[in-house]
Amino acid sequence: MAKAQSLQEPYLNALRREHVPVSIYLRNGIKLQGQIDSFDNFVVLLKNNVSQLVYKHAISTIVPTREIHIDFDDEFGGKPASKEEPAGDEAP
């Protein structure tokens, strides 16, 4: 079985690389706007007039202003983990 991969990292990385403006909605309803400058496992650095360090556990939704393309082949050298291979008759 192939190792599962995260959708979060390639998604945020595409937004960062393409400098896509985003709206980030926090769990308390506050809306932040800007471009993703950087991110790690725990935070997103959002840049607008000022930089804001936003903890991921506080984020509800990230909405880009335009559609983005996530190329899993470039990011991880394979298909996304969410697409399962069809079941066959071959042994495991």
Tab-separated table of N, CA and C in Angstrom:
chain	number	residue	atom	x	y	z
A	1	MET	N	0.846	-1.176	0.000
A	1	MET	CA	0.000	0.000	0.000
A	1	MET	C	0.896	1.244	0.000
A	2	ALA	N	0.548	2.215	-0.812
A	2	ALA	CA	1.340	3.447	-0.897
A	2	ALA	C	1.109	4.315	0.332
A	3	LYS	N	2.133	5.055	0.683
A	3	LYS	CA	2.033	5.963	1.830
A	3	LYS	C	1.050	7.089	1.500
A	4	ALA	N	0.125	7.365	2.415
A	4	ALA	CA	-0.854	8.429	2.205
A	4	ALA	C	-0.142	9.771	2.213
A	5	GLN	N	-0.609	10.683	1.370
A	5	GLN	CA	-0.006	12.004	1.321
A	5	GLN	C	-1.028	13.056	1.713
A	6	SER	N	-0.527	14.165	2.122
A	6	SER	CA	-1.373	15.248	2.580
A	6	SER	C	-1.841	16.090	1.399
A	7	LEU	N	-3.065	16.529	1.428
A	7	LEU	CA	-3.571	17.474	0.444
A	7	LEU	C	-3.211	18.892	0.858
A	8	GLN	N	-3.081	19.096	2.154
A	8	GLN	CA	-2.843	20.429	2.699
A	8	GLN	C	-1.554	21.050	2.162
A	9	GLU	N	-0.467	20.306	2.191
A	9	GLU	CA	0.821	20.873	1.789
A	9	GLU	C	0.861	21.289	0.321
A	10	PRO	N	0.472	20.439	-0.633
A	10	PRO	CA	0.505	20.896	-2.028
A	10	PRO	C	-0.481	22.033	-2.308
A	11	TYR	N	-1.610	22.047	-1.602
A	11	TYR	CA	-2.597	23.115	-1.784
A	11	TYR	C	-2.020	24.452	-1.321
A	12	LEU	N	-1.505	24.494	-0.110
A	12	LEU	CA	-0.922	25.732	0.410
A	12	LEU	C	0.304	26.139	-0.401
A	13	ASN	N	1.086	25.177	-0.830
A	13	ASN	CA	2.279	25.480	-1.616
A	13	ASN	C	1.915	26.085	-2.968
A	14	ALA	N	0.860	25.590	-3.609
A	14	ALA	CA	0.409	26.159	-4.884
A	14	ALA	C	-0.071	27.595	-4.686
A	15	LEU	N	-0.817	27.840	-3.610
A	15	LEU	CA	-1.267	29.203	-3.312
A	15	LEU	C	-0.075	30.126	-3.074
A	16	ARG	N	0.925	29.634	-2.381
A	16	ARG	CA	2.128	30.427	-2.094
A	16	ARG	C	2.921	30.706	-3.366
A	17	ARG	N	3.195	29.655	-4.141
A	17	ARG	CA	4.005	29.787	-5.364
A	17	ARG	C	3.373	30.719	-6.384
A	18	GLU	N	2.049	30.627	-6.538
A	18	GLU	CA	1.344	31.418	-7.546
A	18	GLU	C	0.904	32.786	-7.030
A	19	HIS	N	1.244	33.107	-5.784
A	19	HIS	CA	0.899	34.408	-5.168
A	19	HIS	C	-0.596	34.714	-5.296
A	20	VAL	N	-1.420	33.708	-5.036
A	20	VAL	CA	-2.872	33.856	-5.146
A	20	VAL	C	-3.408	34.554	-3.894
A	21	PRO	N	-4.120	35.672	-4.060
A	21	PRO	CA	-4.762	36.285	-2.890
A	21	PRO	C	-5.813	35.332	-2.312
A	22	VAL	N	-5.867	35.257	-0.991
A	22	VAL	CA	-6.804	34.359	-0.317
A	22	VAL	C	-7.562	35.094	0.776
A	23	SER	N	-8.721	34.562	1.106
A	23	SER	CA	-9.443	34.946	2.316
A	23	SER	C	-9.344	33.762	3.256
A	24	ILE	N	-8.897	34.020	4.475
A	24	ILE	CA	-8.821	32.979	5.496
A	24	ILE	C	-9.872	33.292	6.546
A	25	TYR	N	-10.804	32.367	6.727
A	25	TYR	CA	-11.843	32.521	7.741
A	25	TYR	C	-11.412	31.751	8.982
A	26	LEU	N	-11.430	32.435	10.105
A	26	LEU	CA	-11.066	31.799	11.360
A	26	LEU	C	-12.286	31.145	11.986
A	27	ARG	N	-12.066	30.281	12.942
A	27	ARG	CA	-13.161	29.570	13.612
A	27	ARG	C	-14.093	30.512	14.352
A	28	ASN	N	-13.589	31.690	14.747
A	28	ASN	CA	-14.442	32.655	15.452
A	28	ASN	C	-15.167	33.594	14.492
A	29	GLY	N	-15.038	33.367	13.169
A	29	GLY	CA	-15.767	34.142	12.178
A	29	GLY	C	-14.989	35.286	11.553
A	30	ILE	N	-13.825	35.610	12.072
A	30	ILE	CA	-13.026	36.706	11.528
A	30	ILE	C	-12.482	36.315	10.154
A	31	LYS	N	-12.518	37.294	9.231
A	31	LYS	CA	-12.006	37.080	7.880
A	31	LYS	C	-10.690	37.838	7.726
A	32	LEU	N	-9.639	37.120	7.323
A	32	LEU	CA	-8.342	37.723	7.044
A	32	LEU	C	-8.085	37.606	5.550
A	33	GLN	N	-7.407	38.605	4.980
A	33	GLN	CA	-7.107	38.563	3.552
A	33	GLN	C	-5.634	38.844	3.317
A	34	GLY	N	-5.090	38.235	2.280
A	34	GLY	CA	-3.698	38.455	1.925
A	34	GLY	C	-3.192	37.325	1.056
A	35	GLN	N	-1.869	37.192	1.023
A	35	GLN	CA	-1.227	36.117	0.277
A	35	GLN	C	-0.431	35.252	1.247
A	36	ILE	N	-0.437	33.960	0.992
A	36	ILE	CA	0.320	33.050	1.852
A	36	ILE	C	1.799	33.209	1.520
A	37	ASP	N	2.551	33.647	2.510
A	37	ASP	CA	3.983	33.881	2.338
A	37	ASP	C	4.782	32.631	2.694
A	38	SER	N	4.304	31.896	3.698
A	38	SER	CA	4.986	30.696	4.158
A	38	SER	C	4.035	29.907	5.052
A	39	PHE	N	4.412	28.662	5.349
A	39	PHE	CA	3.612	27.838	6.256
A	39	PHE	C	4.470	26.692	6.753
A	40	ASP	N	4.041	26.121	7.875
A	40	ASP	CA	4.664	24.899	8.379
A	40	ASP	C	3.555	24.016	8.935
A	41	ASN	N	3.891	23.082	9.801
A	41	ASN	CA	2.879	22.167	10.334
A	41	ASN	C	1.856	22.849	11.231
A	42	PHE	N	2.202	24.008	11.786
A	42	PHE	CA	1.344	24.627	12.795
A	42	PHE	C	0.811	26.004	12.437
A	43	VAL	N	1.492	26.731	11.547
A	43	VAL	CA	1.102	28.115	11.267
A	43	VAL	C	1.129	28.424	9.775
A	44	VAL	N	0.406	29.502	9.420
A	44	VAL	CA	0.436	30.075	8.077
A	44	VAL	C	0.836	31.532	8.238
A	45	LEU	N	1.818	31.978	7.455
A	45	LEU	CA	2.217	33.378	7.472
A	45	LEU	C	1.477	34.075	6.340
A	46	LEU	N	0.556	34.968	6.704
A	46	LEU	CA	-0.287	35.680	5.752
A	46	LEU	C	0.243	37.095	5.611
A	47	LYS	N	0.493	37.502	4.366
A	47	LYS	CA	1.084	38.813	4.121
A	47	LYS	C	0.095	39.693	3.373
A	48	ASN	N	-0.120	40.904	3.887
A	48	ASN	CA	-0.920	41.926	3.228
A	48	ASN	C	-0.157	43.220	3.446
A	49	ASN	N	-0.743	44.197	4.120
A	49	ASN	CA	0.016	45.389	4.506
A	49	ASN	C	1.013	45.036	5.601
A	50	VAL	N	0.629	44.099	6.439
A	50	VAL	CA	1.493	43.580	7.498
A	50	VAL	C	1.471	42.057	7.411
A	51	SER	N	2.432	41.410	8.045
A	51	SER	CA	2.444	39.950	8.106
A	51	SER	C	1.711	39.494	9.359
A	52	GLN	N	0.900	38.450	9.205
A	52	GLN	CA	0.168	37.884	10.336
A	52	GLN	C	0.502	36.401	10.427
A	53	LEU	N	0.869	35.972	11.615
A	53	LEU	CA	1.139	34.569	11.874
A	53	LEU	C	-0.157	33.956	12.393
A	54	VAL	N	-0.770	33.087	11.591
A	54	VAL	CA	-2.077	32.515	11.920
A	54	VAL	C	-1.895	31.039	12.254
A	55	TYR	N	-2.328	30.645	13.437
A	55	TYR	CA	-2.238	29.241	13.827
A	55	TYR	C	-3.277	28.420	13.069
A	56	LYS	N	-2.856	27.294	12.517
A	56	LYS	CA	-3.750	26.461	11.717
A	56	LYS	C	-4.953	25.971	12.511
A	57	HIS	N	-4.791	25.726	13.804
A	57	HIS	CA	-5.931	25.230	14.580
A	57	HIS	C	-7.035	26.278	14.687
A	58	ALA	N	-6.727	27.545	14.382
A	58	ALA	CA	-7.727	28.611	14.430
A	58	ALA	C	-8.424	28.808	13.087
A	59	ILE	N	-7.918	28.164	12.025
A	59	ILE	CA	-8.460	28.361	10.676
A	59	ILE	C	-9.637	27.426	10.431
A	60	SER	N	-10.702	28.013	9.881
A	60	SER	CA	-11.856	27.236	9.461
A	60	SER	C	-11.764	26.916	7.969
A	61	THR	N	-11.538	27.960	7.145
A	61	THR	CA	-11.593	27.818	5.697
A	61	THR	C	-10.586	28.742	5.028
A	62	ILE	N	-9.995	28.277	3.935
A	62	ILE	CA	-9.147	29.118	3.095
A	62	ILE	C	-9.796	29.179	1.719
A	63	VAL	N	-10.087	30.408	1.257
A	63	VAL	CA	-10.773	30.600	-0.017
A	63	VAL	C	-9.879	31.414	-0.956
A	64	PRO	N	-9.371	30.800	-2.033
A	64	PRO	CA	-8.577	31.560	-2.995
A	64	PRO	C	-9.479	32.421	-3.876
A	65	THR	N	-8.912	33.508	-4.432
A	65	THR	CA	-9.695	34.393	-5.295
A	65	THR	C	-9.855	33.832	-6.695
A	66	ARG	N	-9.063	32.828	-7.024
A	66	ARG	CA	-9.191	32.171	-8.328
A	66	ARG	C	-8.863	30.693	-8.159
A	67	GLU	N	-9.261	29.925	-9.155
A	67	GLU	CA	-9.003	28.490	-9.113
A	67	GLU	C	-7.511	28.230	-9.296
A	68	ILE	N	-7.013	27.233	-8.602
A	68	ILE	CA	-5.610	26.854	-8.749
A	68	ILE	C	-5.529	25.406	-9.193
A	69	HIS	N	-4.400	25.068	-9.789
A	69	HIS	CA	-4.155	23.692	-10.210
A	69	HIS	C	-3.080	23.103	-9.311
A	70	ILE	N	-3.386	21.987	-8.707
A	70	ILE	CA	-2.415	21.296	-7.862
A	70	ILE	C	-1.878	20.119	-8.658
A	71	ASP	N	-0.602	20.157	-8.970
A	71	ASP	CA	0.027	19.090	-9.732
A	71	ASP	C	0.712	18.129	-8.768
A	72	PHE	N	0.043	17.034	-8.476
A	72	PHE	CA	0.580	16.066	-7.524
A	72	PHE	C	1.837	15.388	-8.056
A	73	ASP	N	1.963	15.282	-9.375
A	73	ASP	CA	3.160	14.667	-9.939
A	73	ASP	C	4.391	15.493	-9.613
A	74	ASP	N	4.281	16.824	-9.688
A	74	ASP	CA	5.411	17.688	-9.350
A	74	ASP	C	5.701	17.676	-7.861
A	75	GLU	N	4.654	17.685	-7.044
A	75	GLU	CA	4.831	17.781	-5.598
A	75	GLU	C	5.376	16.492	-4.989
A	76	PHE	N	4.820	15.350	-5.413
A	76	PHE	CA	5.148	14.099	-4.736
A	76	PHE	C	5.549	12.964	-5.674
A	77	GLY	N	5.537	13.224	-6.974
A	77	GLY	CA	5.921	12.175	-7.905
A	77	GLY	C	4.884	11.084	-8.039
A	78	GLY	N	3.616	11.418	-7.880
A	78	GLY	CA	2.579	10.407	-8.007
A	78	GLY	C	1.191	10.981	-7.962
A	79	LYS	N	0.228	10.098	-7.908
A	79	LYS	CA	-1.177	10.489	-7.854
A	79	LYS	C	-1.574	10.844	-6.432
A	80	PRO	N	-2.664	11.625	-6.272
A	80	PRO	CA	-3.138	11.913	-4.919
A	80	PRO	C	-3.626	10.649	-4.234
A	81	ALA	N	-3.460	10.595	-2.923
A	81	ALA	CA	-3.842	9.417	-2.147
A	81	ALA	C	-5.339	9.185	-2.156
A	82	SER	N	-6.135	10.215	-2.418
A	82	SER	CA	-7.584	10.075	-2.367
A	82	SER	C	-8.120	9.263	-3.543
A	83	LYS	N	-7.339	9.130	-4.608
A	83	LYS	CA	-7.769	8.335	-5.749
A	83	LYS	C	-7.261	6.916	-5.565
A	84	GLU	N	-8.189	6.008	-5.338
A	84	GLU	CA	-7.799	4.626	-5.098
A	84	GLU	C	-7.784	3.859	-6.406
A	85	GLU	N	-6.908	2.891	-6.478
A	85	GLU	CA	-6.833	2.023	-7.639
A	85	GLU	C	-8.057	1.109	-7.647
A	86	PRO	N	-8.562	0.773	-8.837
A	86	PRO	CA	-9.717	-0.133	-8.884
A	86	PRO	C	-9.350	-1.506	-8.337
A	87	ALA	N	-10.315	-2.135	-7.689
A	87	ALA	CA	-10.088	-3.459	-7.108
A	87	ALA	C	-9.930	-4.474	-8.230
A	88	GLY	N	-8.977	-5.361	-8.079
A	88	GLY	CA	-8.735	-6.372	-9.098
A	88	GLY	C	-8.703	-7.750	-8.478
A	89	ASP	N	-8.399	-8.733	-9.320
A	89	ASP	CA	-8.353	-10.109	-8.845
A	89	ASP	C	-6.961	-10.531	-8.407
A	90	GLU	N	-5.973	-9.642	-8.563
A	90	GLU	CA	-4.626	-10.037	-8.202
A	90	GLU	C	-4.457	-10.117	-6.686
A	91	ALA	N	-3.507	-10.953	-6.268
A	91	ALA	CA	-3.237	-11.141	-4.839
A	91	ALA	C	-2.467	-9.945	-4.298
A	92	PRO	N	-2.592	-9.635	-2.990
A	92	PRO	CA	-1.884	-8.489	-2.403
A	92	PRO	C	-0.397	-8.656	-2.371
